[in-house]
Amino acid sequence: MAKEFSRTQRIGDQMQRELALLIQREVKDPRLGLVTITGVEVSRDLSHAKIFITVMGQDDDEEAVKSNLRILSDAAGFLRMQLGKAMKLRTVPQLHFHYDASVRRGVELASLIERAVAEDRLHGDKGDE
Protein backbone atom coordinates (compact mmCIF):
# COMPACT_ATOMS: atom_id res chain seq x y z
CA MET A 1 0.00 0.00 0.00
CA ALA A 2 2.77 2.46 0.87
CA LYS A 3 4.35 1.79 -2.51
CA GLU A 4 1.16 2.79 -4.35
CA PHE A 5 0.97 6.03 -2.41
CA SER A 6 4.59 6.90 -3.04
CA ARG A 7 4.22 6.14 -6.76
CA THR A 8 1.14 8.33 -7.12
CA GLN A 9 2.93 11.04 -5.13
CA ARG A 10 5.97 10.85 -7.43
CA ILE A 11 3.76 10.94 -10.52
CA GLY A 12 1.88 13.94 -9.10
CA ASP A 13 5.13 15.78 -8.41
CA GLN A 14 6.40 15.09 -11.92
CA MET A 15 3.06 16.13 -13.41
CA GLN A 16 3.25 19.39 -11.46
CA ARG A 17 6.68 20.19 -12.90
CA GLU A 18 5.75 19.19 -16.46
CA LEU A 19 2.41 21.02 -16.43
CA ALA A 20 4.05 24.21 -15.17
CA LEU A 21 6.38 24.16 -18.18
CA LEU A 22 3.66 23.16 -20.64
CA ILE A 23 1.23 25.86 -19.52
CA GLN A 24 3.96 28.48 -19.67
CA ARG A 25 5.33 27.43 -23.08
CA GLU A 26 2.53 25.72 -25.01
CA VAL A 27 -0.80 27.29 -24.03
CA LYS A 28 -0.97 30.33 -26.28
CA ASP A 29 -4.26 31.84 -25.05
CA PRO A 30 -3.65 35.57 -24.37
CA ARG A 31 -6.50 35.63 -21.81
CA LEU A 32 -4.63 33.17 -19.59
CA GLY A 33 -3.04 34.87 -16.59
CA LEU A 34 0.15 33.94 -14.78
CA VAL A 35 -0.89 30.51 -13.51
CA THR A 36 0.96 28.76 -10.69
CA ILE A 37 0.37 25.09 -9.98
CA THR A 38 0.30 24.66 -6.22
CA GLY A 39 -0.32 20.92 -6.13
CA VAL A 40 -1.41 17.78 -7.95
CA GLU A 41 -3.38 14.92 -6.42
CA VAL A 42 -3.42 11.73 -8.48
CA SER A 43 -5.97 8.98 -7.80
CA ARG A 44 -4.61 5.56 -6.84
CA ASP A 45 -5.63 4.02 -10.16
CA LEU A 46 -4.00 6.94 -12.05
CA SER A 47 -7.25 7.68 -13.91
CA HIS A 48 -7.79 11.21 -12.57
CA ALA A 49 -5.62 14.08 -11.41
CA LYS A 50 -6.75 17.19 -9.53
CA ILE A 51 -4.53 20.11 -10.42
CA PHE A 52 -4.68 23.01 -7.96
CA ILE A 53 -3.81 26.44 -9.34
CA THR A 54 -3.54 30.06 -8.29
CA VAL A 55 -3.54 33.02 -10.64
CA MET A 56 -1.06 35.75 -9.78
CA GLY A 57 -2.59 39.18 -9.37
CA GLN A 58 -6.14 37.95 -9.95
CA ASP A 59 -6.81 35.99 -6.75
CA ASP A 60 -9.47 38.43 -5.61
CA ASP A 61 -11.22 38.62 -9.01
CA GLU A 62 -13.56 35.62 -9.07
CA GLU A 63 -14.52 36.13 -12.73
CA ALA A 64 -10.87 36.10 -13.84
CA VAL A 65 -10.22 32.92 -11.86
CA LYS A 66 -13.24 31.22 -13.48
CA SER A 67 -12.05 32.35 -16.90
CA ASN A 68 -8.57 30.91 -16.30
CA LEU A 69 -10.04 27.62 -15.06
CA ARG A 70 -12.23 27.44 -18.19
CA ILE A 71 -9.23 28.07 -20.47
CA LEU A 72 -7.21 25.36 -18.74
CA SER A 73 -10.12 22.91 -18.84
CA ASP A 74 -10.48 23.54 -22.57
CA ALA A 75 -6.75 22.87 -23.01
CA ALA A 76 -6.83 19.74 -20.81
CA GLY A 77 -6.87 17.32 -23.75
CA PHE A 78 -3.87 19.00 -25.36
CA LEU A 79 -2.01 19.16 -22.03
CA ARG A 80 -2.79 15.50 -21.37
CA MET A 81 -1.39 14.51 -24.77
CA GLN A 82 1.78 16.54 -24.12
CA LEU A 83 2.11 14.99 -20.64
CA GLY A 84 1.89 11.55 -22.19
CA LYS A 85 4.83 12.33 -24.45
CA ALA A 86 6.89 13.93 -21.69
CA MET A 87 6.25 11.40 -18.91
CA LYS A 88 6.05 8.15 -20.91
CA LEU A 89 3.13 6.78 -18.88
CA ARG A 90 0.95 3.98 -20.22
CA THR A 91 -2.16 5.88 -19.20
CA VAL A 92 -2.22 9.60 -18.51
CA PRO A 93 -4.81 10.74 -15.94
CA GLN A 94 -7.78 12.92 -16.87
CA LEU A 95 -6.93 16.48 -15.79
CA HIS A 96 -9.31 18.39 -13.53
CA PHE A 97 -8.32 21.98 -12.68
CA HIS A 98 -9.34 23.52 -9.33
CA TYR A 99 -8.67 26.92 -7.79
CA ASP A 100 -6.49 26.79 -4.66
CA ALA A 101 -7.71 29.46 -2.25
CA SER A 102 -5.21 28.53 0.46
CA VAL A 103 -2.67 31.13 -0.68
CA ARG A 104 -5.27 33.92 -0.49
CA ARG A 105 -6.45 32.65 2.90
CA GLY A 106 -2.85 32.61 4.12
CA VAL A 107 -2.36 36.24 3.13
CA GLU A 108 -5.62 37.21 4.84
CA LEU A 109 -4.61 35.38 8.04
CA ALA A 110 -1.16 36.97 8.01
CA SER A 111 -2.69 40.44 7.74
CA LEU A 112 -5.10 39.65 10.59
CA ILE A 113 -2.20 38.52 12.76
CA GLU A 114 -0.19 41.65 11.91
CA ARG A 115 -3.18 43.83 12.79
CA ALA A 116 -3.69 42.00 16.11
CA VAL A 117 0.00 42.36 17.01
CA ALA A 118 -0.10 46.09 16.15
CA GLU A 119 -3.18 46.57 18.34
CA ASP A 120 -1.51 44.69 21.20
CA ARG A 121 1.50 47.00 20.96
CA LEU A 122 -0.77 50.05 21.12
CA HIS A 123 -2.59 48.73 24.18
CA GLY A 124 0.68 47.61 25.78
CA ASP A 125 2.23 51.07 25.39
CA LYS A 126 -0.77 52.78 27.00
CA GLY A 127 -0.65 50.45 30.01
CA ASP A 128 3.00 51.36 30.72
CA GLU A 129 2.26 55.08 31.23
PDB file of C-alpha atoms in Angstrom:
ATOM      1  CA  MET A   1       0.000   0.000   0.000  1.00  0.00           C
ATOM      2  CA  ALA A   2       2.767   2.460   0.873  1.00  0.00           C
ATOM      3  CA  LYS A   3       4.349   1.789  -2.512  1.00  0.00           C
ATOM      4  CA  GLU A   4       1.161   2.785  -4.348  1.00  0.00           C
ATOM      5  CA  PHE A   5       0.973   6.030  -2.415  1.00  0.00           C
ATOM      6  CA  SER A   6       4.594   6.897  -3.044  1.00  0.00           C
ATOM      7  CA  ARG A   7       4.219   6.142  -6.756  1.00  0.00           C
ATOM      8  CA  THR A   8       1.137   8.334  -7.115  1.00  0.00           C
ATOM      9  CA  GLN A   9       2.926  11.042  -5.134  1.00  0.00           C
ATOM     10  CA  ARG A  10       5.968  10.852  -7.428  1.00  0.00           C
ATOM     11  CA  ILE A  11       3.760  10.943 -10.522  1.00  0.00           C
ATOM     12  CA  GLY A  12       1.877  13.942  -9.095  1.00  0.00           C
ATOM     13  CA  ASP A  13       5.128  15.778  -8.406  1.00  0.00           C
ATOM     14  CA  GLN A  14       6.404  15.093 -11.917  1.00  0.00           C
ATOM     15  CA  MET A  15       3.059  16.130 -13.413  1.00  0.00           C
ATOM     16  CA  GLN A  16       3.249  19.395 -11.460  1.00  0.00           C
ATOM     17  CA  ARG A  17       6.682  20.194 -12.900  1.00  0.00           C
ATOM     18  CA  GLU A  18       5.753  19.185 -16.458  1.00  0.00           C
ATOM     19  CA  LEU A  19       2.415  21.024 -16.428  1.00  0.00           C
ATOM     20  CA  ALA A  20       4.051  24.209 -15.165  1.00  0.00           C
ATOM     21  CA  LEU A  21       6.377  24.158 -18.177  1.00  0.00           C
ATOM     22  CA  LEU A  22       3.658  23.156 -20.638  1.00  0.00           C
ATOM     23  CA  ILE A  23       1.229  25.863 -19.521  1.00  0.00           C
ATOM     24  CA  GLN A  24       3.960  28.478 -19.665  1.00  0.00           C
ATOM     25  CA  ARG A  25       5.333  27.433 -23.079  1.00  0.00           C
ATOM     26  CA  GLU A  26       2.533  25.724 -25.011  1.00  0.00           C
ATOM     27  CA  VAL A  27      -0.799  27.289 -24.026  1.00  0.00           C
ATOM     28  CA  LYS A  28      -0.971  30.334 -26.279  1.00  0.00           C
ATOM     29  CA  ASP A  29      -4.255  31.841 -25.048  1.00  0.00           C
ATOM     30  CA  PRO A  30      -3.651  35.570 -24.368  1.00  0.00           C
ATOM     31  CA  ARG A  31      -6.496  35.628 -21.807  1.00  0.00           C
ATOM     32  CA  LEU A  32      -4.626  33.170 -19.585  1.00  0.00           C
ATOM     33  CA  GLY A  33      -3.035  34.868 -16.590  1.00  0.00           C
ATOM     34  CA  LEU A  34       0.149  33.940 -14.783  1.00  0.00           C
ATOM     35  CA  VAL A  35      -0.894  30.515 -13.510  1.00  0.00           C
ATOM     36  CA  THR A  36       0.965  28.763 -10.688  1.00  0.00           C
ATOM     37  CA  ILE A  37       0.369  25.088  -9.985  1.00  0.00           C
ATOM     38  CA  THR A  38       0.298  24.656  -6.219  1.00  0.00           C
ATOM     39  CA  GLY A  39      -0.316  20.923  -6.134  1.00  0.00           C
ATOM     40  CA  VAL A  40      -1.408  17.785  -7.948  1.00  0.00           C
ATOM     41  CA  GLU A  41      -3.384  14.921  -6.425  1.00  0.00           C
ATOM     42  CA  VAL A  42      -3.423  11.729  -8.481  1.00  0.00           C
ATOM     43  CA  SER A  43      -5.971   8.984  -7.803  1.00  0.00           C
ATOM     44  CA  ARG A  44      -4.613   5.560  -6.842  1.00  0.00           C
ATOM     45  CA  ASP A  45      -5.631   4.017 -10.161  1.00  0.00           C
ATOM     46  CA  LEU A  46      -4.001   6.940 -12.054  1.00  0.00           C
ATOM     47  CA  SER A  47      -7.249   7.681 -13.911  1.00  0.00           C
ATOM     48  CA  HIS A  48      -7.787  11.212 -12.571  1.00  0.00           C
ATOM     49  CA  ALA A  49      -5.616  14.080 -11.408  1.00  0.00           C
ATOM     50  CA  LYS A  50      -6.751  17.191  -9.534  1.00  0.00           C
ATOM     51  CA  ILE A  51      -4.529  20.111 -10.423  1.00  0.00           C
ATOM     52  CA  PHE A  52      -4.680  23.007  -7.963  1.00  0.00           C
ATOM     53  CA  ILE A  53      -3.806  26.441  -9.337  1.00  0.00           C
ATOM     54  CA  THR A  54      -3.539  30.055  -8.286  1.00  0.00           C
ATOM     55  CA  VAL A  55      -3.544  33.020 -10.638  1.00  0.00           C
ATOM     56  CA  MET A  56      -1.059  35.746  -9.784  1.00  0.00           C
ATOM     57  CA  GLY A  57      -2.594  39.181  -9.371  1.00  0.00           C
ATOM     58  CA  GLN A  58      -6.145  37.946  -9.946  1.00  0.00           C
ATOM     59  CA  ASP A  59      -6.813  35.985  -6.755  1.00  0.00           C
ATOM     60  CA  ASP A  60      -9.474  38.425  -5.610  1.00  0.00           C
ATOM     61  CA  ASP A  61     -11.217  38.617  -9.012  1.00  0.00           C
ATOM     62  CA  GLU A  62     -13.565  35.623  -9.070  1.00  0.00           C
ATOM     63  CA  GLU A  63     -14.525  36.125 -12.730  1.00  0.00           C
ATOM     64  CA  ALA A  64     -10.867  36.099 -13.845  1.00  0.00           C
ATOM     65  CA  VAL A  65     -10.219  32.922 -11.861  1.00  0.00           C
ATOM     66  CA  LYS A  66     -13.242  31.219 -13.477  1.00  0.00           C
ATOM     67  CA  SER A  67     -12.047  32.349 -16.900  1.00  0.00           C
ATOM     68  CA  ASN A  68      -8.567  30.909 -16.298  1.00  0.00           C
ATOM     69  CA  LEU A  69     -10.044  27.619 -15.064  1.00  0.00           C
ATOM     70  CA  ARG A  70     -12.231  27.441 -18.190  1.00  0.00           C
ATOM     71  CA  ILE A  71      -9.227  28.071 -20.470  1.00  0.00           C
ATOM     72  CA  LEU A  72      -7.206  25.360 -18.742  1.00  0.00           C
ATOM     73  CA  SER A  73     -10.122  22.914 -18.835  1.00  0.00           C
ATOM     74  CA  ASP A  74     -10.478  23.542 -22.571  1.00  0.00           C
ATOM     75  CA  ALA A  75      -6.755  22.868 -23.013  1.00  0.00           C
ATOM     76  CA  ALA A  76      -6.828  19.744 -20.805  1.00  0.00           C
ATOM     77  CA  GLY A  77      -6.867  17.325 -23.754  1.00  0.00           C
ATOM     78  CA  PHE A  78      -3.869  18.999 -25.365  1.00  0.00           C
ATOM     79  CA  LEU A  79      -2.012  19.164 -22.028  1.00  0.00           C
ATOM     80  CA  ARG A  80      -2.793  15.500 -21.367  1.00  0.00           C
ATOM     81  CA  MET A  81      -1.392  14.508 -24.766  1.00  0.00           C
ATOM     82  CA  GLN A  82       1.776  16.537 -24.124  1.00  0.00           C
ATOM     83  CA  LEU A  83       2.111  14.995 -20.644  1.00  0.00           C
ATOM     84  CA  GLY A  84       1.892  11.546 -22.185  1.00  0.00           C
ATOM     85  CA  LYS A  85       4.827  12.329 -24.454  1.00  0.00           C
ATOM     86  CA  ALA A  86       6.892  13.926 -21.687  1.00  0.00           C
ATOM     87  CA  MET A  87       6.251  11.396 -18.910  1.00  0.00           C
ATOM     88  CA  LYS A  88       6.053   8.150 -20.911  1.00  0.00           C
ATOM     89  CA  LEU A  89       3.132   6.782 -18.880  1.00  0.00           C
ATOM     90  CA  ARG A  90       0.954   3.980 -20.225  1.00  0.00           C
ATOM     91  CA  THR A  91      -2.164   5.884 -19.205  1.00  0.00           C
ATOM     92  CA  VAL A  92      -2.225   9.598 -18.509  1.00  0.00           C
ATOM     93  CA  PRO A  93      -4.812  10.739 -15.937  1.00  0.00           C
ATOM     94  CA  GLN A  94      -7.784  12.920 -16.866  1.00  0.00           C
ATOM     95  CA  LEU A  95      -6.930  16.476 -15.792  1.00  0.00           C
ATOM     96  CA  HIS A  96      -9.307  18.395 -13.530  1.00  0.00           C
ATOM     97  CA  PHE A  97      -8.325  21.975 -12.675  1.00  0.00           C
ATOM     98  CA  HIS A  98      -9.341  23.523  -9.333  1.00  0.00           C
ATOM     99  CA  TYR A  99      -8.669  26.918  -7.793  1.00  0.00           C
ATOM    100  CA  ASP A 100      -6.485  26.787  -4.659  1.00  0.00           C
ATOM    101  CA  ALA A 101      -7.715  29.460  -2.252  1.00  0.00           C
ATOM    102  CA  SER A 102      -5.209  28.531   0.460  1.00  0.00           C
ATOM    103  CA  VAL A 103      -2.674  31.132  -0.682  1.00  0.00           C
ATOM    104  CA  ARG A 104      -5.265  33.915  -0.492  1.00  0.00           C
ATOM    105  CA  ARG A 105      -6.451  32.654   2.902  1.00  0.00           C
ATOM    106  CA  GLY A 106      -2.846  32.607   4.122  1.00  0.00           C
ATOM    107  CA  VAL A 107      -2.358  36.242   3.126  1.00  0.00           C
ATOM    108  CA  GLU A 108      -5.619  37.207   4.843  1.00  0.00           C
ATOM    109  CA  LEU A 109      -4.614  35.380   8.037  1.00  0.00           C
ATOM    110  CA  ALA A 110      -1.158  36.969   8.008  1.00  0.00           C
ATOM    111  CA  SER A 111      -2.688  40.443   7.737  1.00  0.00           C
ATOM    112  CA  LEU A 112      -5.098  39.654  10.592  1.00  0.00           C
ATOM    113  CA  ILE A 113      -2.197  38.522  12.761  1.00  0.00           C
ATOM    114  CA  GLU A 114      -0.195  41.652  11.912  1.00  0.00           C
ATOM    115  CA  ARG A 115      -3.182  43.829  12.793  1.00  0.00           C
ATOM    116  CA  ALA A 116      -3.694  42.003  16.110  1.00  0.00           C
ATOM    117  CA  VAL A 117       0.001  42.365  17.012  1.00  0.00           C
ATOM    118  CA  ALA A 118      -0.097  46.085  16.152  1.00  0.00           C
ATOM    119  CA  GLU A 119      -3.181  46.570  18.343  1.00  0.00           C
ATOM    120  CA  ASP A 120      -1.508  44.690  21.204  1.00  0.00           C
ATOM    121  CA  ARG A 121       1.501  46.998  20.958  1.00  0.00           C
ATOM    122  CA  LEU A 122      -0.770  50.047  21.121  1.00  0.00           C
ATOM    123  CA  HIS A 123      -2.591  48.727  24.183  1.00  0.00           C
ATOM    124  CA  GLY A 124       0.679  47.611  25.781  1.00  0.00           C
ATOM    125  CA  ASP A 125       2.233  51.066  25.386  1.00  0.00           C
ATOM    126  CA  LYS A 126      -0.766  52.780  26.996  1.00  0.00           C
ATOM    127  CA  GLY A 127      -0.650  50.447  30.008  1.00  0.00           C
ATOM    128  CA  ASP A 128       2.999  51.357  30.719  1.00  0.00           C
ATOM    129  CA  GLU A 129       2.256  55.080  31.230  1.00  0.00           C
TER     130      GLU A 129
END
